[in-house]
XYZ file of C-alpha atoms in Angstrom:
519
model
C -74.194 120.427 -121.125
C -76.975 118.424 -119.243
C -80.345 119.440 -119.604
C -82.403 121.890 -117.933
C -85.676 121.255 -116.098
C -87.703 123.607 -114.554
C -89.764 123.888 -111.985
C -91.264 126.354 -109.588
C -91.917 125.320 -105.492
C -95.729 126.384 -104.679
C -96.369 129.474 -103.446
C -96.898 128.485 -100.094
C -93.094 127.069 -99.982
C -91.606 130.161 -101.286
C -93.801 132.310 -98.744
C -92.242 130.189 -95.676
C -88.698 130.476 -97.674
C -88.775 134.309 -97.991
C -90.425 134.444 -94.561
C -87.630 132.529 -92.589
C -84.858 134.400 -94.477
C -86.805 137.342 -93.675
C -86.638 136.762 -89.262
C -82.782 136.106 -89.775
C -82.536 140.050 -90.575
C -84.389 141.802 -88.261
C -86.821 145.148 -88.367
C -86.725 145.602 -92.182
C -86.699 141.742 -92.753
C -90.037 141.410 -90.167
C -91.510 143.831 -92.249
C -90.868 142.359 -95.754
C -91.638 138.948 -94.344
C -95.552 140.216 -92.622
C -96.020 141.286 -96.386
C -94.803 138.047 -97.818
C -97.291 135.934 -95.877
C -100.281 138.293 -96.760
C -99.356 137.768 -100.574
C -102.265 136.521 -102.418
C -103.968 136.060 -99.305
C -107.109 138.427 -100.558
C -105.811 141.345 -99.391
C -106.220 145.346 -101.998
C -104.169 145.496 -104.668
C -102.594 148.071 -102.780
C -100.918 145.925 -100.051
C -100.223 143.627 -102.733
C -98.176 145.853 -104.431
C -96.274 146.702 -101.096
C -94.903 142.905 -101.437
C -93.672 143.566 -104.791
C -91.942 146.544 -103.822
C -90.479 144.458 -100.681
C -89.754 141.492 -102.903
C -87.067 143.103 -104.898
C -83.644 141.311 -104.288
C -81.419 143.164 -106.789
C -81.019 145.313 -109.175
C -80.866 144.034 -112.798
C -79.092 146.749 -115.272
C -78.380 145.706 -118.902
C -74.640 145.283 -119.134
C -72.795 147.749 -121.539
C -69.619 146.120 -122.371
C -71.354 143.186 -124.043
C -72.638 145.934 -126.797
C -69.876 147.536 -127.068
C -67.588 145.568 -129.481
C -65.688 147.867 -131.568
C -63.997 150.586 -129.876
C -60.626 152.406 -131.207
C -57.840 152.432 -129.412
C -57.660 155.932 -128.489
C -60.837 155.739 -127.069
C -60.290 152.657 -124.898
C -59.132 154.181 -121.906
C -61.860 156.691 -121.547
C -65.015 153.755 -122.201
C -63.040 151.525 -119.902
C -63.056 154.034 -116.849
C -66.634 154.722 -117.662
C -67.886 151.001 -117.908
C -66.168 150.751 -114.292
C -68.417 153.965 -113.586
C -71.419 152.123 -114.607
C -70.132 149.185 -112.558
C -69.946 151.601 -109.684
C -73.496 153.379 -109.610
C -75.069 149.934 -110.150
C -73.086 149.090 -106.754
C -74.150 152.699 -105.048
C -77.984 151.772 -106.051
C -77.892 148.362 -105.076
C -76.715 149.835 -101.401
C -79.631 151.992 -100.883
C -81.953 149.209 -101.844
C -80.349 146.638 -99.312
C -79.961 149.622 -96.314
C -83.829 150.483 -97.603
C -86.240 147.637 -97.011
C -88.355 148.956 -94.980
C -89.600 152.441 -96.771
C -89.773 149.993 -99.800
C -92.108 147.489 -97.807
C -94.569 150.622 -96.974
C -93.990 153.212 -99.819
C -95.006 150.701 -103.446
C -93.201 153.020 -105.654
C -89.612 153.980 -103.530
C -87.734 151.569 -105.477
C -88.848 152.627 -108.624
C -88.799 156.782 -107.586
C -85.960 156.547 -105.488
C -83.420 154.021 -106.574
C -83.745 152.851 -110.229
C -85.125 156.231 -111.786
C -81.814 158.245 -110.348
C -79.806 155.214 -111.421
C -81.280 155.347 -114.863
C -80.061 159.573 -115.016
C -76.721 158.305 -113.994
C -76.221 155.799 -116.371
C -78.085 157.444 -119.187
C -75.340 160.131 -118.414
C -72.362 157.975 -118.619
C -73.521 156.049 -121.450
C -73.364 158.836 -123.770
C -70.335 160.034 -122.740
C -69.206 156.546 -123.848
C -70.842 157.103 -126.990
C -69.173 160.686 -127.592
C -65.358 159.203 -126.934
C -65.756 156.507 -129.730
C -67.268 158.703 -131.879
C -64.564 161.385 -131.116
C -61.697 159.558 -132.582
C -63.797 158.475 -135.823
C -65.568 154.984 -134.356
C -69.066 154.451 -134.994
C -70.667 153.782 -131.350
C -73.599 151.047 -130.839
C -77.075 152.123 -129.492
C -76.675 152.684 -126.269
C -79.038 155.036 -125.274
C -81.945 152.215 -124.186
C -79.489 150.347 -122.164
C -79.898 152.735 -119.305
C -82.881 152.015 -117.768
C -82.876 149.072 -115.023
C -85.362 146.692 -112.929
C -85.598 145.341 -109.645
C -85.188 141.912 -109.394
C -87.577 140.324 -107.819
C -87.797 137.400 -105.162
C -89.756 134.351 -106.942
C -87.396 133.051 -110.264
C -87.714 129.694 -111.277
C -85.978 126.661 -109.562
C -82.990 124.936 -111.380
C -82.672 121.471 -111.224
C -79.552 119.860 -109.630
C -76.414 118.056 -111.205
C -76.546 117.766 -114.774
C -74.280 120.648 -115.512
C -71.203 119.274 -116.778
C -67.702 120.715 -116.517
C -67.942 123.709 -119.288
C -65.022 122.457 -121.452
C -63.413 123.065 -124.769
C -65.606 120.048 -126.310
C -68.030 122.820 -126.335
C -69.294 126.507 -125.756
C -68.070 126.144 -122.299
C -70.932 128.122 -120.398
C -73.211 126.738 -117.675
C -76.288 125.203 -118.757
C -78.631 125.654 -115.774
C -80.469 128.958 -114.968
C -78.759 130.631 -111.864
C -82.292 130.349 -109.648
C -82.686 132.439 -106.606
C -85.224 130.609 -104.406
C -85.185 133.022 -101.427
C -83.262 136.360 -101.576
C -85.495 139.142 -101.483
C -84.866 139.988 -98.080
C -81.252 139.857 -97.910
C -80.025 143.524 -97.926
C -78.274 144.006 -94.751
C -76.842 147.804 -93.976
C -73.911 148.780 -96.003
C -70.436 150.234 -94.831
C -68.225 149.230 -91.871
C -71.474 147.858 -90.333
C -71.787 144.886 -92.727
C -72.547 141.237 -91.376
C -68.969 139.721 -90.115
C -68.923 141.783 -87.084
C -72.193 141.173 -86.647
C -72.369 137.345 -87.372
C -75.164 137.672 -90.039
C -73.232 135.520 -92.201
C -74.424 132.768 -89.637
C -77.512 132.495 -91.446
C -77.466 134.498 -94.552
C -74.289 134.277 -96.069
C -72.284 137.743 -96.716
C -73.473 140.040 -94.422
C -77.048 139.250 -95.425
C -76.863 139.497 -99.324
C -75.919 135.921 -100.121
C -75.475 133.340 -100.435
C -78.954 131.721 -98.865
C -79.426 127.656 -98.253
C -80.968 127.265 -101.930
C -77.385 128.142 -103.380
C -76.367 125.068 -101.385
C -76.491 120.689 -102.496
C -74.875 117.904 -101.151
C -72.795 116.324 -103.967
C -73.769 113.037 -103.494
C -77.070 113.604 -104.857
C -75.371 114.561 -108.059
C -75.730 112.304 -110.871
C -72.438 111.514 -112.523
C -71.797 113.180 -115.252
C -71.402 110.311 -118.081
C -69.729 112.701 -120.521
C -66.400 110.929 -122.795
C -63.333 112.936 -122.253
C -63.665 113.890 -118.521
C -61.017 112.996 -116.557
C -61.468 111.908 -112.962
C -60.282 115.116 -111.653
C -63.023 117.132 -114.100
C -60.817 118.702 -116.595
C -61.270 117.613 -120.052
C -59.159 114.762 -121.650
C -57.843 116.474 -124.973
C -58.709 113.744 -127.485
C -56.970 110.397 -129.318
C -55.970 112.846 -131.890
C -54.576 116.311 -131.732
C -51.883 117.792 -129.913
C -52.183 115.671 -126.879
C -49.480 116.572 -124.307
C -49.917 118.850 -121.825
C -47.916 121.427 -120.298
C -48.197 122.438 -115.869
C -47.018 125.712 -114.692
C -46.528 125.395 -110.460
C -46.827 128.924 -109.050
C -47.944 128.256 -105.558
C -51.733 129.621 -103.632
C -51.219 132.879 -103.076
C -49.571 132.104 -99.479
C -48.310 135.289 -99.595
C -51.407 136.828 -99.599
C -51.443 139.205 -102.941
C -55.123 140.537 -102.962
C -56.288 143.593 -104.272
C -60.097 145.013 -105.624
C -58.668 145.881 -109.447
C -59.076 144.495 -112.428
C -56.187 145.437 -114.473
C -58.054 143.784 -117.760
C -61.796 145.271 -117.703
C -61.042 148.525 -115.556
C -57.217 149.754 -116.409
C -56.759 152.325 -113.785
C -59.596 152.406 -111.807
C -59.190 151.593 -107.953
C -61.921 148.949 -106.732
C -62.607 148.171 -110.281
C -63.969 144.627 -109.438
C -66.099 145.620 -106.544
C -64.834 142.272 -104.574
C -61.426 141.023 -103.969
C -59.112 138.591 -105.911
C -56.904 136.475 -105.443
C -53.490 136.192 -107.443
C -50.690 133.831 -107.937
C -47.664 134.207 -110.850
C -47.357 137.913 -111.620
C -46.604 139.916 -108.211
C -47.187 143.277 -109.691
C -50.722 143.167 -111.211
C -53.298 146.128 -109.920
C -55.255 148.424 -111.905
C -52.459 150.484 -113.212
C -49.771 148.083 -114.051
C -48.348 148.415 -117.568
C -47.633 145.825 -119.500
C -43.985 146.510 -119.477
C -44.304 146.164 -115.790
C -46.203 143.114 -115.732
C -43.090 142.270 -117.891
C -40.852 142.828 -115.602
C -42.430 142.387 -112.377
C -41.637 139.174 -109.875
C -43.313 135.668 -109.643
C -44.489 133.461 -107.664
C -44.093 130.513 -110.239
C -41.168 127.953 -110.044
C -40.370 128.252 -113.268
C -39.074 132.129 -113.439
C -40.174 132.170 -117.621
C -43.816 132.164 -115.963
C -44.782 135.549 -115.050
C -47.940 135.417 -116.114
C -51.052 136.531 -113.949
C -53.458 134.068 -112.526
C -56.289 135.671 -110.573
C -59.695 134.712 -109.788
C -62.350 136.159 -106.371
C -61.559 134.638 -103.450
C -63.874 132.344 -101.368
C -64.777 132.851 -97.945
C -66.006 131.064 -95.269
C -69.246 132.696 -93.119
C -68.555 131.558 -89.656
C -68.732 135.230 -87.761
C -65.240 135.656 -88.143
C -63.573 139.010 -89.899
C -60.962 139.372 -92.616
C -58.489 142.112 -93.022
C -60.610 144.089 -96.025
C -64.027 144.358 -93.517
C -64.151 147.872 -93.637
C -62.493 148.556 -96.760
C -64.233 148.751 -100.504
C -64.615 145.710 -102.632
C -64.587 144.145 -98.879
C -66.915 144.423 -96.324
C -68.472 147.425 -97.785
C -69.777 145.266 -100.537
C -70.961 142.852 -98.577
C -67.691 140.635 -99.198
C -67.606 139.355 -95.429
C -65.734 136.711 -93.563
C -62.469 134.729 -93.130
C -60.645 134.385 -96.766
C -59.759 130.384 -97.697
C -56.452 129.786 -99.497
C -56.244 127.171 -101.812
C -54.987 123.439 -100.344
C -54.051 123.349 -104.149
C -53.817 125.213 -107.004
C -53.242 123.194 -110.260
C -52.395 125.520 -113.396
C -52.222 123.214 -116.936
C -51.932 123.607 -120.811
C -53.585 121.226 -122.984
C -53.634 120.541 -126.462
C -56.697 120.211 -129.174
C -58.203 117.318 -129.999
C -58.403 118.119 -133.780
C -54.802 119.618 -134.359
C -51.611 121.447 -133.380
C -51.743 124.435 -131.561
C -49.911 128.166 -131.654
C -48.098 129.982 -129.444
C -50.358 132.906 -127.109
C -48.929 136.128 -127.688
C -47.577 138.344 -125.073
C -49.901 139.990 -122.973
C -52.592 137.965 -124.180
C -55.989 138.638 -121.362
C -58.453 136.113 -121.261
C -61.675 135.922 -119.326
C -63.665 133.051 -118.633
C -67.037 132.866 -116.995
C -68.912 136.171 -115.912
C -69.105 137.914 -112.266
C -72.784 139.513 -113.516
C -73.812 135.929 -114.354
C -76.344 136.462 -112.162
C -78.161 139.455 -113.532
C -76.599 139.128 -116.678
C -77.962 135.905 -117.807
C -75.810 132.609 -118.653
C -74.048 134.159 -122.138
C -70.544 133.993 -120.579
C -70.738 131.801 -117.983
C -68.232 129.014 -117.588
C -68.834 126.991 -113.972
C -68.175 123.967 -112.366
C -68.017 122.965 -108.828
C -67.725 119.712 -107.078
C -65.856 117.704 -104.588
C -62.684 115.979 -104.613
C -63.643 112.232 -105.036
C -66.725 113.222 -106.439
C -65.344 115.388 -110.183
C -67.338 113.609 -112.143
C -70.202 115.326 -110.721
C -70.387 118.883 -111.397
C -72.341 122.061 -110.562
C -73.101 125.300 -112.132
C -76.055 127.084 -110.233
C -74.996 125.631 -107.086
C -71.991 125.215 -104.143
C -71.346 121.811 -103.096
C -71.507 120.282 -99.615
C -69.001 117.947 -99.457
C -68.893 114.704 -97.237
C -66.013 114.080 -94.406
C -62.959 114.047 -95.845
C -63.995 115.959 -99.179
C -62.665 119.185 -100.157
C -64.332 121.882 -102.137
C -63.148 121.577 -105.999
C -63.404 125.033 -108.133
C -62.142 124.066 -112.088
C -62.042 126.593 -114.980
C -61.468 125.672 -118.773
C -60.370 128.459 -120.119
C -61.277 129.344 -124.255
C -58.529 127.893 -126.637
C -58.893 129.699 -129.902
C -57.584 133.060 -130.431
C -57.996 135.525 -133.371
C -54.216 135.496 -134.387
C -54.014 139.119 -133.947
C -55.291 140.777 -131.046
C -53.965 140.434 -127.378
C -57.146 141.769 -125.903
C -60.797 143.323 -127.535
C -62.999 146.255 -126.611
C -65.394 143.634 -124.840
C -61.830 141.528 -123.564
C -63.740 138.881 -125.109
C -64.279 138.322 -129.105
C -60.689 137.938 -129.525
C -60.817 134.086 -128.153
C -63.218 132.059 -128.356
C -64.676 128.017 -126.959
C -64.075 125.332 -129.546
C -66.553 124.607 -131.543
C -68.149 120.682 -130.863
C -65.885 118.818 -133.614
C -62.893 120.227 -131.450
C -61.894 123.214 -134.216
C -61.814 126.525 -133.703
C -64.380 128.854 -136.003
C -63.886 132.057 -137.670
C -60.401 131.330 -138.884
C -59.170 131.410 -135.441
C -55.958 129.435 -134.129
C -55.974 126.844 -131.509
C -53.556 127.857 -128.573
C -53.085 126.052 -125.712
C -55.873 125.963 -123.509
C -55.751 127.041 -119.580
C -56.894 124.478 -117.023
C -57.082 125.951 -113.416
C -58.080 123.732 -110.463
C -58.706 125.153 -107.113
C -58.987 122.760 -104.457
C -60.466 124.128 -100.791
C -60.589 122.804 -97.518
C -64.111 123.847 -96.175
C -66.254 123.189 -93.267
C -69.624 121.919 -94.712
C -72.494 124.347 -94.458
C -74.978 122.756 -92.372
C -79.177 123.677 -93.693
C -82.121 123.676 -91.123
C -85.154 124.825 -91.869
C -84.152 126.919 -94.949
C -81.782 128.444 -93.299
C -77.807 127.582 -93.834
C -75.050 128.378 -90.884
C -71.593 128.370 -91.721
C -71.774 129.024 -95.922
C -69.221 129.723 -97.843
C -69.312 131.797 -101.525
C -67.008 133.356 -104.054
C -66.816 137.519 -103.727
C -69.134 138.869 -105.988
C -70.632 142.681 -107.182
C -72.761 142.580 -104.909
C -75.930 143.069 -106.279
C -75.496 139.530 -107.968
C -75.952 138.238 -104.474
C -72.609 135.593 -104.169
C -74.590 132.955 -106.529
C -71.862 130.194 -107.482
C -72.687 131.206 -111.228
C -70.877 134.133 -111.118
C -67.433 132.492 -110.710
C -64.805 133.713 -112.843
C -61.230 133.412 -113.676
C -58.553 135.520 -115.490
C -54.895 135.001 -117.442
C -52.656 137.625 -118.464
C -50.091 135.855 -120.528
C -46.452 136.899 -119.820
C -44.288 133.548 -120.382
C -40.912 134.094 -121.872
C -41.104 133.497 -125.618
C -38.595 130.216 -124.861
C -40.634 129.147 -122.542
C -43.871 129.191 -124.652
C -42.294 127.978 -127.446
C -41.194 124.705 -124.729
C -45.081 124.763 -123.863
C -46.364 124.423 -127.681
C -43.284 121.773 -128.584
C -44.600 119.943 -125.754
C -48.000 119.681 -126.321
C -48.070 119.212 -130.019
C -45.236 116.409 -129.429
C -47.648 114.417 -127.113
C -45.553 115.274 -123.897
C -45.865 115.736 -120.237
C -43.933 118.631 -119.172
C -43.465 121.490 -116.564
């Protein structure tokens, strides 16, 4: 991955900034933004700690499921519902803090009193209840007890620099190397519920109903440097090697024209409604919500040509801020999480197997789930994330930390590597993520895992380009998000549920370790 420089705009720059997102909310955002331009400006300690309170943007919880590693089966259902439950009060809190700004601008300590220390009960709460299911059936449960307390988030993190993010591939660990900055958020918490931003045209200049994405999220790709990495093909997926199992194998299972969307997330919250807390988008598999079996992902329908392929494909869908509504605007995971604005499908969706550089790969096993990049990126730091973003014409210039404005006749380019080693045992893990694993640099897979073939998804978009003036950006588009990680491009993500037929996986891995093109 490229290098990361840092740097931090004076504070004069990020008063203006905070100031001008500020006007584009109204009363609360006036208020936050008189306290922004008295910052530092000599005034008690008292006012000063007013802007603090005001310059929260988010709420910043430590997330559970990355501790919890080991968890028997028995017990799996029970911490999965109550992960989503943690998911869910970190969304309730985040809503009173955006629908809040102005007793937090005039009272120094409401966030803290009123927001994070009822959140902490709540979570302290659910946590051990997590901890009492594992060690119910005989598991031993991690600490978990310290994890409950959370911060706000405040306004002023550190600028990223632009462009030398390369596409996070299996040459590597895969995860974004830039630090997810937010320049100029703190104000953006407009009212929750039906009354959220599209109806309202908010999304004009503050991107989802007033909680993202903002103008520093935003560069044109032309001031990208090209990425001068070997092994990147023009279209940013990674060549698989000289060596290796070098063919590759494309599944063609359309863009979702059919619109299959739902809030779930059949792989990190089994059974829970609105697990995701924004909506997704899903091609192959027709039958895949939060309480879909695995016999009936088995035996459901697809949308893939090849009718061995019913395998799940789903990632959040983008949207384009341009005052329009979509279908889900008053509905959770929609416009009640500040998920506003017309839904884009896909000009292309390009689903492909590759080999590995070093050797022959395996066959997935049924109802293998994969993950790639992280939806709390955001909050969560860049552990898991796995970004790129560019242009068509332009793939060998990538982003991570930000979307791309694209010149005329340049569409928006989303690609995902997906991780290509797999434990040999295990179809999913307590975390849904230490059962596969990124390549390690030579191009082998650590740990004694096996190389399987590795999932390339390209997403190609036809969007309007945001136009920026003044700070301010009309017209943005951004990926659904949880809402309290603000729609940063970091937090894209992608998901696989393997169901091909075992014939038709066993064509995949003959053509791919035989050096063959197939589909």
């Amino acid at each position: 991955m490229g290098r990361t420089n840092r740097k931090r705009r004076s504070t004069l720059a990020n008063r203006a900034i905070a100031a001008s997102a500020a006007l584009a909310l109204g009363g609360g955002g006036l208020i936050a933004a008189n306290f922004y331009a008295s910052a530092g400006e000599g005034k008690n300690s008292a006012q000063n700690a007013q802007t603090t309170a005001a310059q929260v943007a988010t709420i910043d919880c430590p997330d559970a499921s990355t501790r919890i590693t080991d968890v028997p089966e028995r017990a799996r259902q029970n911490v999965d519902t109550d992960l989503a439950t943690l998911d869910r009060q970190i969304t309730e809190a985040y809503a009173r803090l955006a629908s809040s700004r102005n007793a937090a601008a005039q009272d120094p300590g409401f966030v803290q009193n009123a927001i994070l220390n009822p959140l902490k009960d709540k979570r302290a709460a659910t946590l051990d209840r997590i901890r009492i299911s594992i060690k119910r059936v005989g598991g031993t449960p991690p600490e978990l007890a310290s994890l409950a307390p959370c911060t706000g988030k405040p306004v002023d993190q550190p600028q990223t620099t632009d462009g030398e993010a390369g596409a996070g591939q299996d040459q590597g660990q895969g995860g974004a190397s830039q630090d997810p900055g937010q320049e100029q958020g703190g104000d953006q918490g407009a009212e929750q519920g039906g009354e959220q931003g599209g109806d309202q045209g908010q999304g004009q200049a503050n991107g989802q109903g007033g909680n993202g994405p903002v103008a520093a999220d935003f560069q044109d790709i032309t001031t990208v440097q090209p990425s001068n990495k070997r092994g990147v093909g023009a279209n940013g997926l990674a060549a698989n090697g000289r060596s290796g199992s070098r063919g590759t194998f494309t599944t063609s299972c359309g863009t979702n024209g059919n619109d299959n969307h739902n809030t779930d997330n059949v792989i990190v919250a089994p059974g829970v409604t609105n697990g995701a807390h924004h909506l997704h988008d899903y091609v192959g598999n027709q039958n895949n919500d939060a309480f879909a079996s695995d016999a009936e992902l088995a035996a459901a329908q697809t949308t893939c040509r090849n009718q061995g392929d019913k395998s799940s494909y789903f990632w959040p869908v983008l949207r384009l801020q341009d005052g329009s509504q979509d279908f889900d605007q008053n509905n959770d995971g929609g416009g009640k999480e500040g998920n506003v604005g017309k839904i884009l499908q896909p000009r292309q969706a390009q689903l492909k197997f590759v080999g590995n550089k070093r050797g022959k790969v395996v066959g997935m096993p049924a109802a293998l789930r994969i993950i790639t990049g992280d939806a709390k990126a955001f909050v969560n730091g860049l552990g898991n994330a796995n970004v790129n973003w560019s242009c068509t014409g332009f793939e060998n210039r990538q982003l991570t930390d930000k979307y791309p404005i694209c010149p005329d006749g340049s569409d928006v380019v989303r690609t995902t590597n997906f991780q290509s080693c797999w434990d040999g045992q295990n179809a999913d893990s307590a975390n849904h993520r230490t059962h596969v694993a990124f390549v390690q640099a030579n191009g082998t897979c650590a740990n004694g895992f096996k190389a399987i073939p590795q999932l390339q998804v390209r997403l190609v978009y036809d969007v309007p380009a945001p136009v920026i003036e003044n700070g301010q950006v009309t017209n943005p588009y951004a990926v659904d998000s949880f809402p309290e990680n603000l729609h940063k491009p970091i937090t894209d993500h992608n998901d696989f549920i393997n169901f091909f037929s075992q014939n038709l996986m066993n064509k995949m891995v003959n053509c791919i370790n035989g050096g063959r093109k197939c589909q």
